[in-house]
Short mmCIF file of C-alpha atoms in Angstrom, two decimals:
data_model
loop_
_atom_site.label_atom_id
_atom_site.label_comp_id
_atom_site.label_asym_id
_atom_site.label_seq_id
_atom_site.Cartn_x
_atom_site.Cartn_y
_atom_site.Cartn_z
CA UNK Y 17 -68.37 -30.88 31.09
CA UNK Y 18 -68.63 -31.12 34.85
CA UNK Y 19 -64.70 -31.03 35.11
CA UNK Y 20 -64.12 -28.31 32.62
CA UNK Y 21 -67.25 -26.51 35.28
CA UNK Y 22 -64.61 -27.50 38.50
CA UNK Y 23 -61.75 -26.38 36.62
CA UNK Y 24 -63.74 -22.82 36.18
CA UNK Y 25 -64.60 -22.62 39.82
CA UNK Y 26 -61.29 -23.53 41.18
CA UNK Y 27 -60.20 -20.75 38.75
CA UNK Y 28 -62.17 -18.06 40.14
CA UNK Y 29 -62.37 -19.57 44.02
CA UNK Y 30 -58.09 -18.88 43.43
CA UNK Y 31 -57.97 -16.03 41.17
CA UNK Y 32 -54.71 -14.41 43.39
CA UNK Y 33 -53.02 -17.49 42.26
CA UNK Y 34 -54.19 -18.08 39.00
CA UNK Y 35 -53.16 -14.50 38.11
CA UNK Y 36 -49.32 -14.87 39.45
CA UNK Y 37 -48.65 -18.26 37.53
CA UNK Y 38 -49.98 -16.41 34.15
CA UNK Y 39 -47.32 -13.84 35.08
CA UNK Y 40 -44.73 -16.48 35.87
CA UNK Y 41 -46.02 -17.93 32.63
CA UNK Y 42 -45.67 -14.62 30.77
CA UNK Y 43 -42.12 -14.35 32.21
CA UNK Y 44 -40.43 -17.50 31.09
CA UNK Y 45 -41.96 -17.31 27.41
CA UNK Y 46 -41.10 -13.52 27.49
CA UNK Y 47 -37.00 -15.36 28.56
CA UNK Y 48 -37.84 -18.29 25.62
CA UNK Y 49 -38.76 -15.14 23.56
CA UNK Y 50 -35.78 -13.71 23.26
CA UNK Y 51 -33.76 -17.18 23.07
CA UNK Y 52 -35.69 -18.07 20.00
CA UNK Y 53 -35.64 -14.02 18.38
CA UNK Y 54 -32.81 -14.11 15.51
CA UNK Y 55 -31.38 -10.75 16.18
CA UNK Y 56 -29.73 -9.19 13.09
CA UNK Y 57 -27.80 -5.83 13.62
CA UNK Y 58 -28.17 -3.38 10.26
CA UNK Y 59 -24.37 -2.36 11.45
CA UNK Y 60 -25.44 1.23 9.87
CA UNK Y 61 -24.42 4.59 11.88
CA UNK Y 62 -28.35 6.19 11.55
CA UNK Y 63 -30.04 2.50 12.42
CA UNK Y 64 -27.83 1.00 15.15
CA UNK Y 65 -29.33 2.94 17.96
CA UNK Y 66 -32.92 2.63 16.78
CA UNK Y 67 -32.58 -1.15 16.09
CA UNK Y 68 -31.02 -1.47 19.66
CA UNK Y 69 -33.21 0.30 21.49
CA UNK Y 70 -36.82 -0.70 19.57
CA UNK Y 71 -36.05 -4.67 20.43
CA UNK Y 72 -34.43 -3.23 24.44
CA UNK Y 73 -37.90 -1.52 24.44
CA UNK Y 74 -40.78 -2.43 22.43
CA UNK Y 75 -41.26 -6.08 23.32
CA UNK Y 76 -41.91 -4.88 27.03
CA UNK Y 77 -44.19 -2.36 26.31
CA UNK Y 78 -46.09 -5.32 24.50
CA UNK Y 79 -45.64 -7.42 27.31
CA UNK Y 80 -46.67 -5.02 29.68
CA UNK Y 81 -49.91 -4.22 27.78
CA UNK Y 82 -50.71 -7.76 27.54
CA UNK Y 83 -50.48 -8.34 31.04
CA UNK Y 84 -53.41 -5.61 31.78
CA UNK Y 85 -55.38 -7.51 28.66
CA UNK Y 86 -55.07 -11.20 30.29
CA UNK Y 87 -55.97 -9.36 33.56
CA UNK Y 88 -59.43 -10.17 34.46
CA UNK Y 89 -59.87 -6.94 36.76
CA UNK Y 90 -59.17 -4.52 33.91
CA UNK Y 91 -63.20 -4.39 33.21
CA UNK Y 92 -64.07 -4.10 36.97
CA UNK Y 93 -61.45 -1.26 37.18
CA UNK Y 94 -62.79 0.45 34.49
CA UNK Y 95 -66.09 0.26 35.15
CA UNK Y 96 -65.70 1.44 38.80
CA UNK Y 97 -63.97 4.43 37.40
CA UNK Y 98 -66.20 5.25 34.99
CA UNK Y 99 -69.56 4.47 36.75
CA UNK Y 100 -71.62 7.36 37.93
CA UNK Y 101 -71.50 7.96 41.31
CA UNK Y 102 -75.41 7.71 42.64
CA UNK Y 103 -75.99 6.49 46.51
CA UNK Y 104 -72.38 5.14 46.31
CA UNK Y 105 -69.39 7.34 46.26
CA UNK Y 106 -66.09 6.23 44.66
CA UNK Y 107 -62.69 6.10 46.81
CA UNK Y 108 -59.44 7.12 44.77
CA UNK Y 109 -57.36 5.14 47.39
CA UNK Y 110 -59.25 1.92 46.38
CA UNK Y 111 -59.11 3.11 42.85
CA UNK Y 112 -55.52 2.97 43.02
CA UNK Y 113 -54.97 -0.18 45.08
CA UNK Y 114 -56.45 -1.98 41.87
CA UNK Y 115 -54.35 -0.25 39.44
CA UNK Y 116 -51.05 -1.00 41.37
CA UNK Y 117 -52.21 -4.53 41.83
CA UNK Y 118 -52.49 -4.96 38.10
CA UNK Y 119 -49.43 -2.95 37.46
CA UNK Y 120 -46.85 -4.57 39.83
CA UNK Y 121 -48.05 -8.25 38.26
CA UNK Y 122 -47.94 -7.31 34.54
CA UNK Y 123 -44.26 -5.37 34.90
CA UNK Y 124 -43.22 -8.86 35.69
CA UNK Y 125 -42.69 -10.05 32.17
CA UNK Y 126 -41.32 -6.87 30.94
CA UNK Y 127 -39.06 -6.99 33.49
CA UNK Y 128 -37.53 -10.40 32.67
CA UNK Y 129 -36.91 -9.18 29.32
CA UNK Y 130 -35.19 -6.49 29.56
CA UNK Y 131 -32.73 -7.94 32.25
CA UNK Y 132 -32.04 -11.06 29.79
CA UNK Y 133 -31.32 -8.76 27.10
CA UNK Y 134 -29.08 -6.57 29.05
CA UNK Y 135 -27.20 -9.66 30.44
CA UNK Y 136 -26.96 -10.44 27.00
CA UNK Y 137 -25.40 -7.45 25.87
CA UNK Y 138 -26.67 -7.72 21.77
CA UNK Y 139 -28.23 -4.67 22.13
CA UNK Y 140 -26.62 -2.85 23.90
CA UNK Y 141 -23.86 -3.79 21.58
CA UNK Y 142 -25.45 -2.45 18.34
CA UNK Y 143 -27.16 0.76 19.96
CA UNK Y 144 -23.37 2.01 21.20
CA UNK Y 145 -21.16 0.49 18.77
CA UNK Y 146 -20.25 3.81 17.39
CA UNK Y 147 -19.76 5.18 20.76
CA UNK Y 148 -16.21 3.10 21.41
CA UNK Y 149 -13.63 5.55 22.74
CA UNK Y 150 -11.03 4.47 19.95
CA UNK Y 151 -8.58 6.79 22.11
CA UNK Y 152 -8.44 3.88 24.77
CA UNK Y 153 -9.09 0.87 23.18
CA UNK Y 154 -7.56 1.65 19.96
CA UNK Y 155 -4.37 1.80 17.80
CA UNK Y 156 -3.50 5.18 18.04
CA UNK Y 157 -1.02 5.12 15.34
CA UNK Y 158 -3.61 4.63 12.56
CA UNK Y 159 -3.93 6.95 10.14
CA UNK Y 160 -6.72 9.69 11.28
CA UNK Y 161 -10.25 9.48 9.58
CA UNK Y 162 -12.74 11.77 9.13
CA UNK Y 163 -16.08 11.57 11.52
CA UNK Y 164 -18.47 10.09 9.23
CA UNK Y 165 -15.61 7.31 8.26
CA UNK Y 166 -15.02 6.76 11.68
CA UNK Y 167 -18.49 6.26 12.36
CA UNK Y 168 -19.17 3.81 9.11
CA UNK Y 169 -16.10 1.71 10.40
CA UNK Y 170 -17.20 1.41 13.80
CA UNK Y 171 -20.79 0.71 13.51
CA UNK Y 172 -19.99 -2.69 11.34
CA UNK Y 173 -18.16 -3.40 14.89
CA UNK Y 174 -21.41 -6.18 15.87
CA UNK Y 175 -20.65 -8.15 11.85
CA UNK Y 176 -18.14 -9.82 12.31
CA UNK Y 177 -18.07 -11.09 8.91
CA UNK Y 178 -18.14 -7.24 7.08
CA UNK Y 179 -15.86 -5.66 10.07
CA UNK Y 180 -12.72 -3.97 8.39
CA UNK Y 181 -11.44 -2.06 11.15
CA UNK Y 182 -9.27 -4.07 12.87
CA UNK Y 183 -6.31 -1.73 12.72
CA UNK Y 184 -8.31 0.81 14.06
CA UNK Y 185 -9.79 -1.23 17.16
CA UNK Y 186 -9.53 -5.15 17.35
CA UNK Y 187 -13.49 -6.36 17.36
CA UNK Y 188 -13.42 -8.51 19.96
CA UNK Y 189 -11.65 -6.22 22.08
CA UNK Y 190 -14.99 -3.84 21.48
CA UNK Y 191 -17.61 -6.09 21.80
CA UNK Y 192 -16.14 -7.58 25.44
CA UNK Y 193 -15.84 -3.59 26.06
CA UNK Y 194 -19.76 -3.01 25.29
CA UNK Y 195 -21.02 -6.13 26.75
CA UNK Y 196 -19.46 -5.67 30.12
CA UNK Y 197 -21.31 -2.30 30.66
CA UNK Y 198 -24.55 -4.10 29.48
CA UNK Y 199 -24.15 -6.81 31.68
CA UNK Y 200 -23.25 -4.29 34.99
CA UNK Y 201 -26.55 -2.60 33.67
CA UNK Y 202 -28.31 -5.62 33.58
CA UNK Y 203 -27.19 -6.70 36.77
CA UNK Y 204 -27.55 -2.93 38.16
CA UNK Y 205 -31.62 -3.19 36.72
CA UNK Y 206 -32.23 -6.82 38.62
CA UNK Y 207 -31.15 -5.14 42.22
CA UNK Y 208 -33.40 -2.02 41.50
CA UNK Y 209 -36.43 -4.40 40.14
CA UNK Y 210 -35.63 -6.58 43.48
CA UNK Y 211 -34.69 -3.89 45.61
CA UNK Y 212 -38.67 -1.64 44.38
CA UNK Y 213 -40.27 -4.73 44.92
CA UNK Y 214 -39.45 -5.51 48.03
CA UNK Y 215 -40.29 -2.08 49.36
CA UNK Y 216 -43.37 -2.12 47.93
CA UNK Y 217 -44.69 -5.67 49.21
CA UNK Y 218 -43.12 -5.54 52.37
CA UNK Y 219 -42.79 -1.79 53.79
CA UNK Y 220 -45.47 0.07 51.98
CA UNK Y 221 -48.11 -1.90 54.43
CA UNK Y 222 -46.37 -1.28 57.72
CA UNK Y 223 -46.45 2.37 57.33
CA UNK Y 224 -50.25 2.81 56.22
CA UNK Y 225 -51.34 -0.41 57.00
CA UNK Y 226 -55.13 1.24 57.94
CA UNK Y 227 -55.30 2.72 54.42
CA UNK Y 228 -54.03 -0.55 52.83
CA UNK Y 229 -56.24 -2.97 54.80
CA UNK Y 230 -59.29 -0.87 53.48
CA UNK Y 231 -58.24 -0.46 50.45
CA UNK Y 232 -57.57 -4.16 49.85
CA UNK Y 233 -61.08 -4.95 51.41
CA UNK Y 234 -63.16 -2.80 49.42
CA UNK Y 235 -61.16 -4.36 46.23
CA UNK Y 236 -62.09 -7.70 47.13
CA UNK Y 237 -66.01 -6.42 47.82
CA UNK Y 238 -65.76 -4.82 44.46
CA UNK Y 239 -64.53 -8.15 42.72
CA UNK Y 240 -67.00 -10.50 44.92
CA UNK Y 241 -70.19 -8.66 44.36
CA UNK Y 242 -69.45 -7.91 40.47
CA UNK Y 243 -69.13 -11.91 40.30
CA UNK Y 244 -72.39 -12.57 42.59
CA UNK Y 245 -74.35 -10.16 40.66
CA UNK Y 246 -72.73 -11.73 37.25
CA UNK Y 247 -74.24 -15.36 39.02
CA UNK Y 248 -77.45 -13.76 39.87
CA UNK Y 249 -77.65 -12.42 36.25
CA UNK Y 250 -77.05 -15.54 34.57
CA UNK Y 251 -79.65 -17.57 37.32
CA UNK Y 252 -82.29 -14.76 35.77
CA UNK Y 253 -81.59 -15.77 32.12
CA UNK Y 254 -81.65 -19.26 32.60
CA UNK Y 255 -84.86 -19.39 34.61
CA UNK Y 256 -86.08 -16.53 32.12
CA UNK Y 257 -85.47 -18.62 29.20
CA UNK Y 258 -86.86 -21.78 30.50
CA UNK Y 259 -90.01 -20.06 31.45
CA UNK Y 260 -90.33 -18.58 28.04
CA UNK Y 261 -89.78 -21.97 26.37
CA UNK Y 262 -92.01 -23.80 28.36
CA UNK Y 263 -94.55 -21.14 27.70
CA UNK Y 264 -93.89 -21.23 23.93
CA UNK Y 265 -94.30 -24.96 23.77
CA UNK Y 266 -97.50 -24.98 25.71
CA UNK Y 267 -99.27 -22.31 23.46
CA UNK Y 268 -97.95 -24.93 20.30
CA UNK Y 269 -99.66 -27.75 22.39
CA UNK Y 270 -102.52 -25.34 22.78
CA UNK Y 271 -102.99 -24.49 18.62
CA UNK Y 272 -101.81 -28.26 18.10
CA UNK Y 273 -104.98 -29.44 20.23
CA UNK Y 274 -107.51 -26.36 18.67
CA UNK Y 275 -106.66 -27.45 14.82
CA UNK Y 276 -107.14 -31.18 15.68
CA UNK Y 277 -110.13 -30.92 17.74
CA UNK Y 278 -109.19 -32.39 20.90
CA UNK Y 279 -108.27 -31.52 24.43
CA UNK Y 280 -104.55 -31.26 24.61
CA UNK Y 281 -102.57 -33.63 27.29
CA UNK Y 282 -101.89 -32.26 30.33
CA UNK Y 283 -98.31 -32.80 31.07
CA UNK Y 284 -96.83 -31.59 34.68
CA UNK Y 285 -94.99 -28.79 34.48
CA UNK Y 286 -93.29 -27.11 37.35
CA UNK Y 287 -92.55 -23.59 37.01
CA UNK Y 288 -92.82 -22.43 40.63
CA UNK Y 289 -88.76 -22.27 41.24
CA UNK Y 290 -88.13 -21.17 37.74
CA UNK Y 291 -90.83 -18.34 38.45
CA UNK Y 292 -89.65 -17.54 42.02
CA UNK Y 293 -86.14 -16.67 40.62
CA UNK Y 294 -87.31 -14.24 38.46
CA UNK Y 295 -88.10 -11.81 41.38
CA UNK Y 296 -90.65 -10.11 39.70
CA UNK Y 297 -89.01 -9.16 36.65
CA UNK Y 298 -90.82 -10.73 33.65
CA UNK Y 299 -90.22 -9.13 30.28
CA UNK Y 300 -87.46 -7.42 28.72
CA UNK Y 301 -88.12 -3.55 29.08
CA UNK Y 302 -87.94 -4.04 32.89
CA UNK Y 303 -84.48 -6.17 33.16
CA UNK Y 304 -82.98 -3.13 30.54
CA UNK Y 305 -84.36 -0.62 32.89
CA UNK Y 306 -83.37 -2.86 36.45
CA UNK Y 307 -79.35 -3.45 34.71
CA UNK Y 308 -79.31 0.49 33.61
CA UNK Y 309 -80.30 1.77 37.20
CA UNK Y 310 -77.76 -1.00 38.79
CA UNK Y 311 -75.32 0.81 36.48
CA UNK Y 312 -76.28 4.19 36.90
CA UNK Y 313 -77.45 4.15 40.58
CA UNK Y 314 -75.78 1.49 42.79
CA UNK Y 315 -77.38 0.60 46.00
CA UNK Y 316 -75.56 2.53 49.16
CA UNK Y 317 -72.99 0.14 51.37
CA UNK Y 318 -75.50 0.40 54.32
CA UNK Y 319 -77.52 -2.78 54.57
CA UNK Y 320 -79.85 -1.38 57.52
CA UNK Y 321 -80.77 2.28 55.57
CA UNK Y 322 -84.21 2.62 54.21
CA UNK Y 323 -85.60 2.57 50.86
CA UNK Y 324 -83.85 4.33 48.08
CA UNK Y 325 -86.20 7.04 46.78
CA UNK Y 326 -87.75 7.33 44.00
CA UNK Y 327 -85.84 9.48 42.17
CA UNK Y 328 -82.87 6.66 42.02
CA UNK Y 329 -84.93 3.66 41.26
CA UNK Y 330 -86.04 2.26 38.50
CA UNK Y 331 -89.63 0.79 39.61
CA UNK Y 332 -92.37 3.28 40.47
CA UNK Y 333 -89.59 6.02 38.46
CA UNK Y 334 -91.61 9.38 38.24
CA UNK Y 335 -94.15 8.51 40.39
CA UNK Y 336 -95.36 10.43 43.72
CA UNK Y 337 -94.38 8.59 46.94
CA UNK Y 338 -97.38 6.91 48.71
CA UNK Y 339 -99.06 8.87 52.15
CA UNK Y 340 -100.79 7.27 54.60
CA UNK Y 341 -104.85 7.15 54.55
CA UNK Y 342 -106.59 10.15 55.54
CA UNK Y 343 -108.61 9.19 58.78
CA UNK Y 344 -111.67 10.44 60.35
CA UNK Y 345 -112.02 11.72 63.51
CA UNK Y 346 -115.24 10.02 63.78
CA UNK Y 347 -113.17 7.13 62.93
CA UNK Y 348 -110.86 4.64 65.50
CA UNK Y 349 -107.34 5.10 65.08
CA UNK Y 350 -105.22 2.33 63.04
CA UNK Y 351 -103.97 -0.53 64.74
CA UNK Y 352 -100.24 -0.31 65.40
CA UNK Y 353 -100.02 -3.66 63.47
CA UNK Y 354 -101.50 -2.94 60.39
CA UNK Y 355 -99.43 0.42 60.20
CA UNK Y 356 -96.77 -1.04 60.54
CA UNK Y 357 -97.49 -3.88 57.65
CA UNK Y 358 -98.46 -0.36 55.77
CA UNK Y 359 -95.25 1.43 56.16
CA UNK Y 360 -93.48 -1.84 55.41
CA UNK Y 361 -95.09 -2.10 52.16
CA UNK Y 362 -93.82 1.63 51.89
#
C-alpha cells in the first residue's frame, strides 16, 4: 500500500510529465491502431468518399476527445469557468492558457493518426478513386462509357480482386497515382503540425512573455490550491470520522456498562489532534454550508485584507456586524490592549 501511496505522489509531485508520456502513450497506440485496423473499401461510387473520409476523420476526433477525458485539469477548468465570481474575479487570459495547454497535448494523438494514414495512402485511395483523370492515365482508345459506368468501373479501382477496368486504366498505375498525392499530403500535414508547434512553444512566449508568465502562474495557483484544499478536505473527513467512531463506541461502552451494572473501563483515548483538525466545524449542516460558500464565494488573492463581510460568509450569515461597547463618560476609557484583542476578535 505504501508504494502504490509513493507511486500517487510522484504522480501528482510530476503531473507536467505524467501528462506528456500519456500523450506519447496515446500516440503510439493511436500508430498500433491503425496497423492492427483491417481496412475494407465498399469500392461503391456513393460510399467511397464517406468510408475514406469517416476512418481519415473520426478516429481523431475520438482521440482528441479522449485526450481532454484522461486530462486531469478538465474539472479544474470547468469549474473555474463556471464558478461564480464572489471576492475573486476570473481572468479570460488564464482561462485560456488552460484550455490551450490541454488542447496542444491531446491534438497529439490525433495528429499521429492522421499523418500515418495519409503516408499510407488507403484512404485517400478509396475517398478519390473515382476522381482518376482517365484522360492522362488512361487508354484513350477505349470505347467511351457513360458517367455512371465510368464511375462504377473506377470506384472498384482499391479491389483488386473485382477490378475489371484494366483497359480503361491499368490499377496499379491508379493506385501509385492516388497514393503519391496522399503521401505529399501526409508529408505536407507533418511540416505544418511541426512547423504550428514550434511557433507556438517557442515564439508565442517571447512576444508576450508578461501575459504568459502570469498566465502560467495563476494556472499553477489554480491547480496547487484545488489539490491543498482537496488534502485539507480529506484531513477533515478522516479526523471527522474517527471522532465520530470513537464517540459511537464510547456511548456502546456507556449502555454496555448501564445494562450490566458496572462502571465501564476507562480506556485512554486521545482526541485532542483529531479534534484540533476539525477547526471548528463539527456536524454536517456546517461543512455543506463551509464547501457551498468556498464554491460560491472564494476568498480574495490578498492575504493581508481584512475580514470578508458578512454578506459572503457562511458563519454569522444574516447576522448584524458587532459595534464596540457603548462607554460612559463617567467611565475610563478602554485600554489600547484590550481594544485591540476586541477588534481582533472582530
Amino acid at each position: 500500500m505504501d508504494k502504490f501511496r509513493m507511486i500517487f505522489q510522484f504522480l501528482q509531485s510530476n503531473q507536467e510529465s505524467f501528462m506528456n508520456g500519456i500523450c506519447g502513450i496515446m500516440a503510439l497506440a493511436s500508430a498500433q491502431m491503425y496497423s492492427a485496423f483491417d481496412f475494407n473499401c465498399p469500392c461503391l461510387p456513393h460510399y467511397n468518399l464517406a468510408y475514406g473520409l469517416g476512418i481519415l476523420l473520426v478516429p481523431p476526433f475520438i482521440l482528441f476527445l479522449l485526450g481532454f477525458v484522461l486530462n486531469n485539469n478538465v474539472s479544474m477548468l470547468a469549474e473555474e469557468w463556471r464558478r461564480p465570481r464572489g471576492q475573486r474575479g476570473k481572468d479570460p487570459a488564464v482561462l485560456r492558457y488552460m484550455f490551450c495547454s490541454m488542447a496542444q497535448r491531446a491534438m497529439i494523438a490525433p495528429a499521429v493518426w492522421v499523418s500515418v494514414t495519409l503516408l499510407d495512402g488507403k484512404c485517400i485511395t478509396c475517398a478519390f478513386c473515382t476522381l482518376v483523370p482517365v484522360e492522362t492515365l488512361g487508354n484513350t482508345s477505349h470505347p467511351g462509357l457513360s458517367q455512371g459506368e465510368m464511375k462504377q468501373v473506377l470506384a472498384r479501382i482499391p479491389c483488386k480482386e473485382i477490378y475489371d477496368g484494366q483497359e480503361l486504366v491499368a490499377n496499379e498505375v491508379a493506385i501509385r497515382y492516388l497514393r503519391c498525392i496522399s503521401q505529399a499530403l501526409g508529408w505536407c500535414f507533418v511540416l505544418l503540425m511541426t512547423m504550428l508547434a514550434f511557433l507556438v512553444r517557442s515564439l508565442r512566449p517571447c512576444f508576450t512573455q508578461a501575459a504568459f508568465l502570469k498566465s502560467r502562474y495563476w494556472s499553477h495557483y489554480i491547480d496547487i490550491e484545488r489539490k491543498l484544499f482537496d488534502e485539507t478536505c480529506a484531513e477533515h473527513a478522516r479526523s471527522f470520522a474517527k471522532v465520530c467512531i470513537q464517540q459511537f463506541f464510547e456511548g456502546m461502552s456507556t449502555d454496555l456498562a448501564a445494562a450490566h451494572c458496572h462502571p465501564p473501563r476507562k480506556v485512554p483515548v486521545d482526541m485532542g489532534e483529531a479534534a484540533e483538525k476539525l477547526l471548528g466545524i463539527t456536524d454536517q449542516g456546517t461543512m455543506n454550508t463551509a464547501l457551498k460558500s468556498w464554491h460560491r464565494c472564494k476568498p480574495p488573492l490578498h492575504l493581508h485584507s481584512p475580514a470578508l463581510p458578512s454578506s459572503c460568509g457562511w458563519a454569522g450569515e444574516g447576522q448584524p456586524p458587532m459595534q464596540p461597547p457603548m462607554q460612559s463618560p463617567m467611565q475610563p476609557p478602554m485600554p489600547r490592549r484590550e481594544m485591540a484583542a476586541y477588534y481582533s476578535r472582530v
